[in-house]
Coordinates of C-alpha atoms in Angstrom, one line a residue:
X1348 CA -61.4 -2.7 90.4
X1349 CA -60.6 0.8 89.2
X1350 CA -61.1 2.2 92.7
X1351 CA -58.4 -0.2 93.9
X1352 CA -56.1 0.6 91.0
X1353 CA -56.4 4.3 91.7
X1354 CA -56.2 3.9 95.4
X1355 CA -54.2 1.1 97.2
X1356 CA -53.0 -0.4 93.9
X1357 CA -51.3 2.8 92.9
X1358 CA -48.4 2.0 95.3
X1359 CA -47.5 -1.1 93.2
X1360 CA -46.9 0.8 90.0
X1361 CA -43.5 1.8 91.4
X1362 CA -42.5 -0.9 93.8
X1363 CA -40.4 0.0 96.8
X1364 CA -36.8 -0.9 96.0
X1365 CA -34.9 -3.2 98.3
X1366 CA -38.1 -4.4 100.1
X1367 CA -40.9 -6.8 99.7
X1368 CA -44.1 -5.3 98.3
X1369 CA -46.9 -7.5 99.6
X1370 CA -50.5 -6.5 99.9
X1371 CA -50.6 -6.9 103.6
X1372 CA -47.9 -4.2 104.1
X1373 CA -50.2 -1.4 102.8
X1374 CA -53.5 -0.1 104.1
X1375 CA -56.6 0.6 102.0
X1376 CA -55.2 4.0 101.0
X1377 CA -52.0 2.6 99.7
X1378 CA -49.8 3.8 102.6
X1379 CA -47.0 1.7 104.0
X1380 CA -48.2 0.7 107.4
X1381 CA -44.8 0.3 109.0
X1382 CA -44.0 4.0 108.1
X1383 CA -47.3 5.6 109.0
X1384 CA -47.9 3.5 112.0
X1385 CA -51.5 3.1 111.2
X1386 CA -53.7 0.0 111.0
X1387 CA -54.7 -2.5 113.6
X1388 CA -52.4 -5.5 113.8
X1389 CA -52.0 -8.4 116.3
X1390 CA -48.9 -8.6 118.5
X1391 CA -45.8 -8.9 116.4
X1392 CA -42.8 -11.1 117.0
X1393 CA -39.8 -8.9 117.6
X1394 CA -37.4 -11.8 117.4
X1395 CA -38.6 -12.8 113.9
X1396 CA -36.0 -12.7 111.1
X1397 CA -36.3 -9.6 108.9
X1398 CA -35.4 -9.3 105.3
X1399 CA -32.0 -7.6 106.0
X1400 CA -30.1 -8.0 109.3
X1401 CA -28.8 -4.4 109.2
X1402 CA -28.4 -2.0 112.1
X1403 CA -31.6 -0.3 113.2
X1404 CA -30.0 3.0 113.8
X1405 CA -28.5 3.6 110.3
X1406 CA -30.4 3.0 107.1
X1407 CA -29.5 -0.2 105.3
X1408 CA -30.5 -1.7 101.9
X1409 CA -34.0 -2.5 103.3
X1410 CA -34.4 0.9 104.9
X1411 CA -34.9 3.0 101.8
X1412 CA -35.8 6.6 102.4
X1413 CA -39.3 7.9 101.8
X1414 CA -39.1 10.3 98.9
X1415 CA -41.8 12.5 100.3
X1416 CA -40.6 12.9 103.9
X1417 CA -37.0 11.7 103.6
X1418 CA -37.6 9.4 106.6
X1419 CA -35.8 6.0 106.7
X1420 CA -38.2 3.2 106.1
X1421 CA -37.8 0.5 108.7
X1422 CA -37.2 -3.1 107.7
X1423 CA -40.0 -5.6 107.3
X1424 CA -41.6 -7.3 110.2
X1425 CA -43.5 -10.6 110.3
X1426 CA -46.8 -8.8 109.4
X1427 CA -45.3 -7.4 106.2
X1428 CA -44.2 -10.9 105.0
X1429 CA -47.8 -12.2 104.4
X1430 CA -48.2 -12.3 100.6
X1431 CA -51.7 -13.6 100.7
X1432 CA -54.0 -11.5 103.0
X1433 CA -56.6 -14.2 103.3
X1434 CA -54.0 -16.8 104.5
X1435 CA -52.4 -15.1 107.5
X1436 CA -50.7 -18.4 108.6
X1437 CA -48.3 -18.3 105.6
X1438 CA -45.3 -16.0 105.8
X1439 CA -42.7 -15.7 103.2
X1440 CA -39.4 -17.2 104.4
X1441 CA -36.1 -15.4 103.7
X1442 CA -33.6 -16.7 101.1
X1443 CA -29.9 -16.4 101.0
X1444 CA -28.5 -13.3 99.4
X1445 CA -25.9 -13.4 96.7
X1446 CA -23.3 -12.0 99.0
X1447 CA -24.0 -14.7 101.7
X1448 CA -23.8 -17.5 99.1
X1449 CA -20.5 -16.1 97.8
X1450 CA -19.2 -16.0 101.4
X1451 CA -20.2 -19.7 101.9
X1452 CA -18.4 -20.8 98.8
X1453 CA -15.2 -18.9 99.7
X1454 CA -15.1 -20.3 103.2
X1455 CA -15.6 -23.9 101.9
X1456 CA -13.4 -23.9 98.8
X1457 CA -10.8 -21.2 99.4
X1458 CA -10.4 -21.2 103.2
X1459 CA -10.8 -25.0 103.5
X1460 CA -13.3 -24.9 106.3
X1461 CA -15.7 -27.8 107.0
X1462 CA -19.4 -27.7 106.2
X1463 CA -20.2 -28.1 109.9
X1464 CA -18.1 -25.1 110.9
X1465 CA -19.5 -22.8 108.2
X1466 CA -23.0 -23.9 109.1
X1467 CA -22.4 -22.9 112.7
X1468 CA -20.7 -19.6 111.9
X1469 CA -23.3 -18.3 109.4
X1470 CA -26.4 -20.0 110.8
X1471 CA -27.2 -21.9 107.7
X1472 CA -28.3 -25.6 107.7
X1473 CA -25.6 -28.0 106.5
X1474 CA -27.6 -29.4 103.6
X1475 CA -28.2 -25.9 102.4
X1476 CA -24.4 -25.1 102.7
X1477 CA -23.6 -28.1 100.5
X1478 CA -26.2 -27.1 97.9
X1479 CA -24.9 -23.6 97.8
X1480 CA -21.3 -24.9 97.2
X1481 CA -22.4 -27.2 94.4
X1482 CA -24.5 -24.6 92.6
X1483 CA -21.8 -22.0 93.0
X1484 CA -19.3 -24.3 91.4
X1485 CA -21.6 -24.9 88.5
X1486 CA -22.2 -21.2 88.1
X1487 CA -18.5 -20.4 88.1
X1488 CA -17.8 -23.2 85.6
X1489 CA -20.5 -21.8 83.3
X1490 CA -18.9 -18.3 83.6
X1491 CA -15.5 -19.7 82.6
X1492 CA -17.1 -21.5 79.6
X1493 CA -18.7 -18.2 78.5
X1494 CA -22.3 -19.4 79.0
X1495 CA -24.8 -16.7 79.5
X1496 CA -26.3 -16.5 83.1
X1497 CA -29.7 -15.2 84.0
X1498 CA -28.4 -12.6 86.4
X1499 CA -31.1 -9.9 85.7
X1500 CA -33.8 -12.5 86.5
X1501 CA -32.0 -13.5 89.7
X1502 CA -31.7 -9.9 90.9
X1503 CA -35.3 -9.3 90.1
X1504 CA -36.4 -12.4 92.1
X1505 CA -34.2 -11.5 95.1
X1506 CA -35.5 -7.9 95.1
X1507 CA -39.1 -9.3 95.6
X1508 CA -38.2 -11.8 98.4
X1509 CA -36.9 -11.3 102.0
X1510 CA -33.2 -12.0 102.0
X1511 CA -30.6 -12.7 104.6
X1512 CA -27.4 -10.6 104.2
X1513 CA -24.1 -11.3 105.8
X1514 CA -23.4 -8.9 108.7
X1515 CA -20.0 -9.4 110.4
X1516 CA -20.8 -6.9 113.2
X1517 CA -24.1 -8.6 114.2
X1518 CA -24.5 -12.1 112.6
X1519 CA -28.1 -13.2 112.3
X1520 CA -28.9 -16.9 111.7
X1521 CA -30.8 -17.7 108.5
X1522 CA -32.6 -20.7 109.9
X1523 CA -32.6 -23.2 112.7
X1524 CA -29.5 -25.4 112.3
X1525 CA -29.8 -27.8 115.2
X1526 CA -33.2 -29.5 114.5
X1527 CA -33.4 -33.2 115.3
X1528 CA -33.7 -35.2 112.1
X1529 CA -36.4 -37.9 111.9
X1530 CA -34.6 -41.3 112.0
X1531 CA -36.1 -44.2 110.0
X1532 CA -36.2 -46.4 113.0
X1533 CA -38.5 -44.0 114.9
X1534 CA -41.3 -43.8 112.4
X1535 CA -42.9 -47.0 113.5
X1536 CA -45.2 -47.7 116.4
X1537 CA -43.6 -48.9 119.6
X1538 CA -45.1 -49.9 122.9
X1539 CA -42.5 -50.3 125.7
X1540 CA -43.9 -50.7 129.2
X1541 CA -41.4 -49.9 132.0
X1542 CA -41.6 -49.9 135.7
X1543 CA -42.4 -46.7 137.5
X1544 CA -39.2 -46.9 139.5
X1545 CA -37.0 -47.0 136.4
X1546 CA -35.1 -43.9 135.3
X1547 CA -35.9 -43.9 131.6
X1548 CA -33.7 -41.5 129.7
X1549 CA -33.2 -40.5 126.0
X1550 CA -30.5 -43.1 125.8
X1551 CA -32.9 -45.8 126.8
X1552 CA -35.5 -44.4 124.3
X1553 CA -33.0 -44.7 121.5
X1554 CA -32.1 -48.3 122.4
X1555 CA -35.8 -49.2 122.5
X1556 CA -36.2 -48.3 118.8
X1557 CA -32.8 -49.8 117.7
X1558 CA -29.7 -51.0 119.6
X1559 CA -27.5 -48.8 117.5
X1560 CA -29.7 -45.7 117.6
X1561 CA -27.9 -42.8 119.3
X1562 CA -29.7 -40.5 121.8
X1563 CA -31.1 -37.2 120.7
X1564 CA -28.1 -35.3 122.2
X1565 CA -25.7 -37.1 119.8
X1566 CA -27.9 -37.1 116.7
X1567 CA -28.5 -33.4 116.3
X1568 CA -26.5 -31.8 113.5
X1569 CA -24.3 -29.6 115.8
X1570 CA -23.7 -31.4 119.2
X1571 CA -20.6 -29.3 119.6
X1572 CA -22.8 -26.2 120.2
X1573 CA -24.3 -27.9 123.3
X1574 CA -20.9 -28.6 124.7
X1575 CA -19.8 -25.0 123.8
X1576 CA -22.7 -23.6 125.8
X1577 CA -21.8 -25.8 128.7
X1578 CA -18.3 -24.6 128.6
X1579 CA -19.5 -21.0 128.5
X1580 CA -21.6 -21.6 131.6
X1581 CA -18.7 -23.2 133.4
X1582 CA -15.7 -21.5 135.1
X1583 CA -13.5 -21.7 131.9
X1584 CA -12.0 -18.5 130.6
X1585 CA -12.5 -17.4 127.0
X1586 CA -8.9 -18.3 126.1
X1587 CA -9.4 -21.8 127.5
X1588 CA -12.6 -22.2 125.5
X1589 CA -11.0 -21.0 122.3
X1590 CA -8.0 -23.3 122.8
X1591 CA -10.3 -26.3 123.5
X1592 CA -12.4 -25.5 120.4
X1593 CA -9.4 -25.2 118.1
X1594 CA -8.0 -28.5 119.4
X1595 CA -11.3 -30.2 118.9
X1596 CA -11.6 -28.9 115.3
X1597 CA -8.1 -30.1 114.5
X1598 CA -8.9 -33.5 115.9
X1599 CA -12.1 -33.7 113.9
X1600 CA -10.3 -32.7 110.7
X1601 CA -7.6 -35.4 111.2
X1602 CA -10.3 -38.0 112.0
X1603 CA -12.2 -37.1 108.9
X1604 CA -9.2 -37.4 106.7
X1605 CA -8.2 -40.8 108.2
X1606 CA -11.8 -42.1 107.7
X1607 CA -11.8 -41.0 104.1
X1608 CA -8.5 -42.7 103.4
X1609 CA -9.6 -45.9 105.1
X1610 CA -12.8 -45.9 103.0
X1611 CA -10.9 -45.4 99.8
X1612 CA -8.4 -48.2 100.7
X1613 CA -11.3 -50.6 101.6
X1614 CA -13.1 -49.9 98.4
X1615 CA -9.9 -50.5 96.4
X1616 CA -9.3 -53.8 98.1
X1617 CA -12.9 -55.1 97.6
X1618 CA -13.0 -54.0 94.0
X1619 CA -11.4 -56.1 91.2
X1620 CA -10.6 -54.2 88.0
X1621 CA -10.2 -56.1 84.7
X1622 CA -9.1 -54.2 81.6
X1623 CA -9.1 -56.1 78.2
X1624 CA -5.8 -55.9 76.3
X1625 CA -7.4 -54.2 73.3
X1626 CA -10.5 -52.8 74.9
X1627 CA -11.6 -49.3 75.8
X1628 CA -13.6 -50.3 78.8
X1629 CA -12.8 -51.4 82.4
X1630 CA -14.8 -54.1 84.1
X1631 CA -15.2 -53.8 87.9
X1632 CA -16.3 -56.8 90.0
X1633 CA -17.2 -56.9 93.7
X1634 CA -17.7 -60.1 95.7
X1635 CA -21.3 -60.5 97.1
X1636 CA -22.4 -63.0 99.6
X1637 CA -26.0 -64.1 100.2
X1638 CA -25.3 -64.4 103.9
X1639 CA -24.7 -60.7 104.2
X1640 CA -28.5 -60.0 104.6
X1641 CA -28.4 -61.3 108.2
X1642 CA -30.8 -63.5 110.1
X1643 CA -33.8 -61.3 109.5
X1644 CA -33.0 -60.3 105.9
X1645 CA -32.9 -56.6 106.8
X1646 CA -29.2 -56.0 107.0
X1647 CA -28.1 -53.0 105.0
X1648 CA -25.1 -54.9 103.6
X1649 CA -27.4 -57.3 101.8
X1650 CA -28.2 -57.1 98.1
X1651 CA -31.4 -55.1 97.5
X1652 CA -31.2 -53.3 100.8
X1653 CA -31.6 -50.0 99.1
X1654 CA -35.1 -50.9 98.0
X1655 CA -36.2 -51.2 101.6
X1656 CA -38.6 -53.5 103.5
X1657 CA -41.8 -52.2 105.1
X1658 CA -42.4 -52.5 108.8
X1659 CA -45.0 -54.9 110.0
X1660 CA -46.2 -52.8 113.0
X1661 CA -49.5 -51.9 111.3
X1662 CA -50.0 -55.3 109.6
X1663 CA -53.2 -57.2 110.5
X1664 CA -52.6 -60.1 112.8
X1665 CA -49.4 -58.8 114.4
X1666 CA -49.3 -58.7 118.2
X1667 CA -49.0 -55.0 119.3
X1668 CA -49.8 -55.4 122.9
X1669 CA -46.7 -55.7 125.1
X1670 CA -46.3 -59.2 126.6
X1671 CA -43.6 -58.4 129.2
X1672 CA -42.2 -55.6 131.3
X1673 CA -38.5 -55.0 131.3

């Protein structure tokens, strides 16, 4: 133990600022491997996200200078992001920096951009963008109320984790933003025999699970990126692509506002409000029909639909073998 404390462990008495300090980044003598170039490591992924997306030519926040040689320390690679040396399959994932979270909040609240647009611009998944906006609103509300924030603790945690900074010159995505979500209608077993001569597409696969299930190309979070790539590969000029994208964004904004107004108007029509003359409460009534559950009792408009109903594809006695070929 004392040999490690006086050897490799001595490097952790004064952690490297602006960088992760995991055991796997140092050799047995306590030297930083990405500076000395020593040690035997497997092939590294050059496209892996680093802790700070800065320029490689100039030192950034993650490229602190070595006090002994005055040499810029390169940013972390995937081998440096292994906190547990015995578990090489686990790598620490980057988190959003404070500057990037502030930029997300400003683009949503101050500039009025949509969550989808900000997600595509900054490479952050839409659910994370919404969470950042909500937490930032709470943080600013607490600051206005004079509540004490744990900012030293937040800075200490961010200094020990790989972070993604905002870089206008060379944007780097924080995570994959166009992963196909798992739909509830696709988690059950399904045997669908088709003839060999039939052209079975993703549209047919969606209809096999549910008549209303859209194909994978339409269910991804950002289908507009697919169309944008197709336009880029076509004969359209950059000005035409920009004009088409702006027109599409304006149409989506108007459609979203009209849909929200229609939803509020429908809710107002279906809701009956009763206020007693001398009461401090308001009673709200909504008409419910037992026929809204549908023929199979699984319609989402029915009472109790939120509690769900299990599928019977794995129930004993159910016929799972196809009986016909379409």
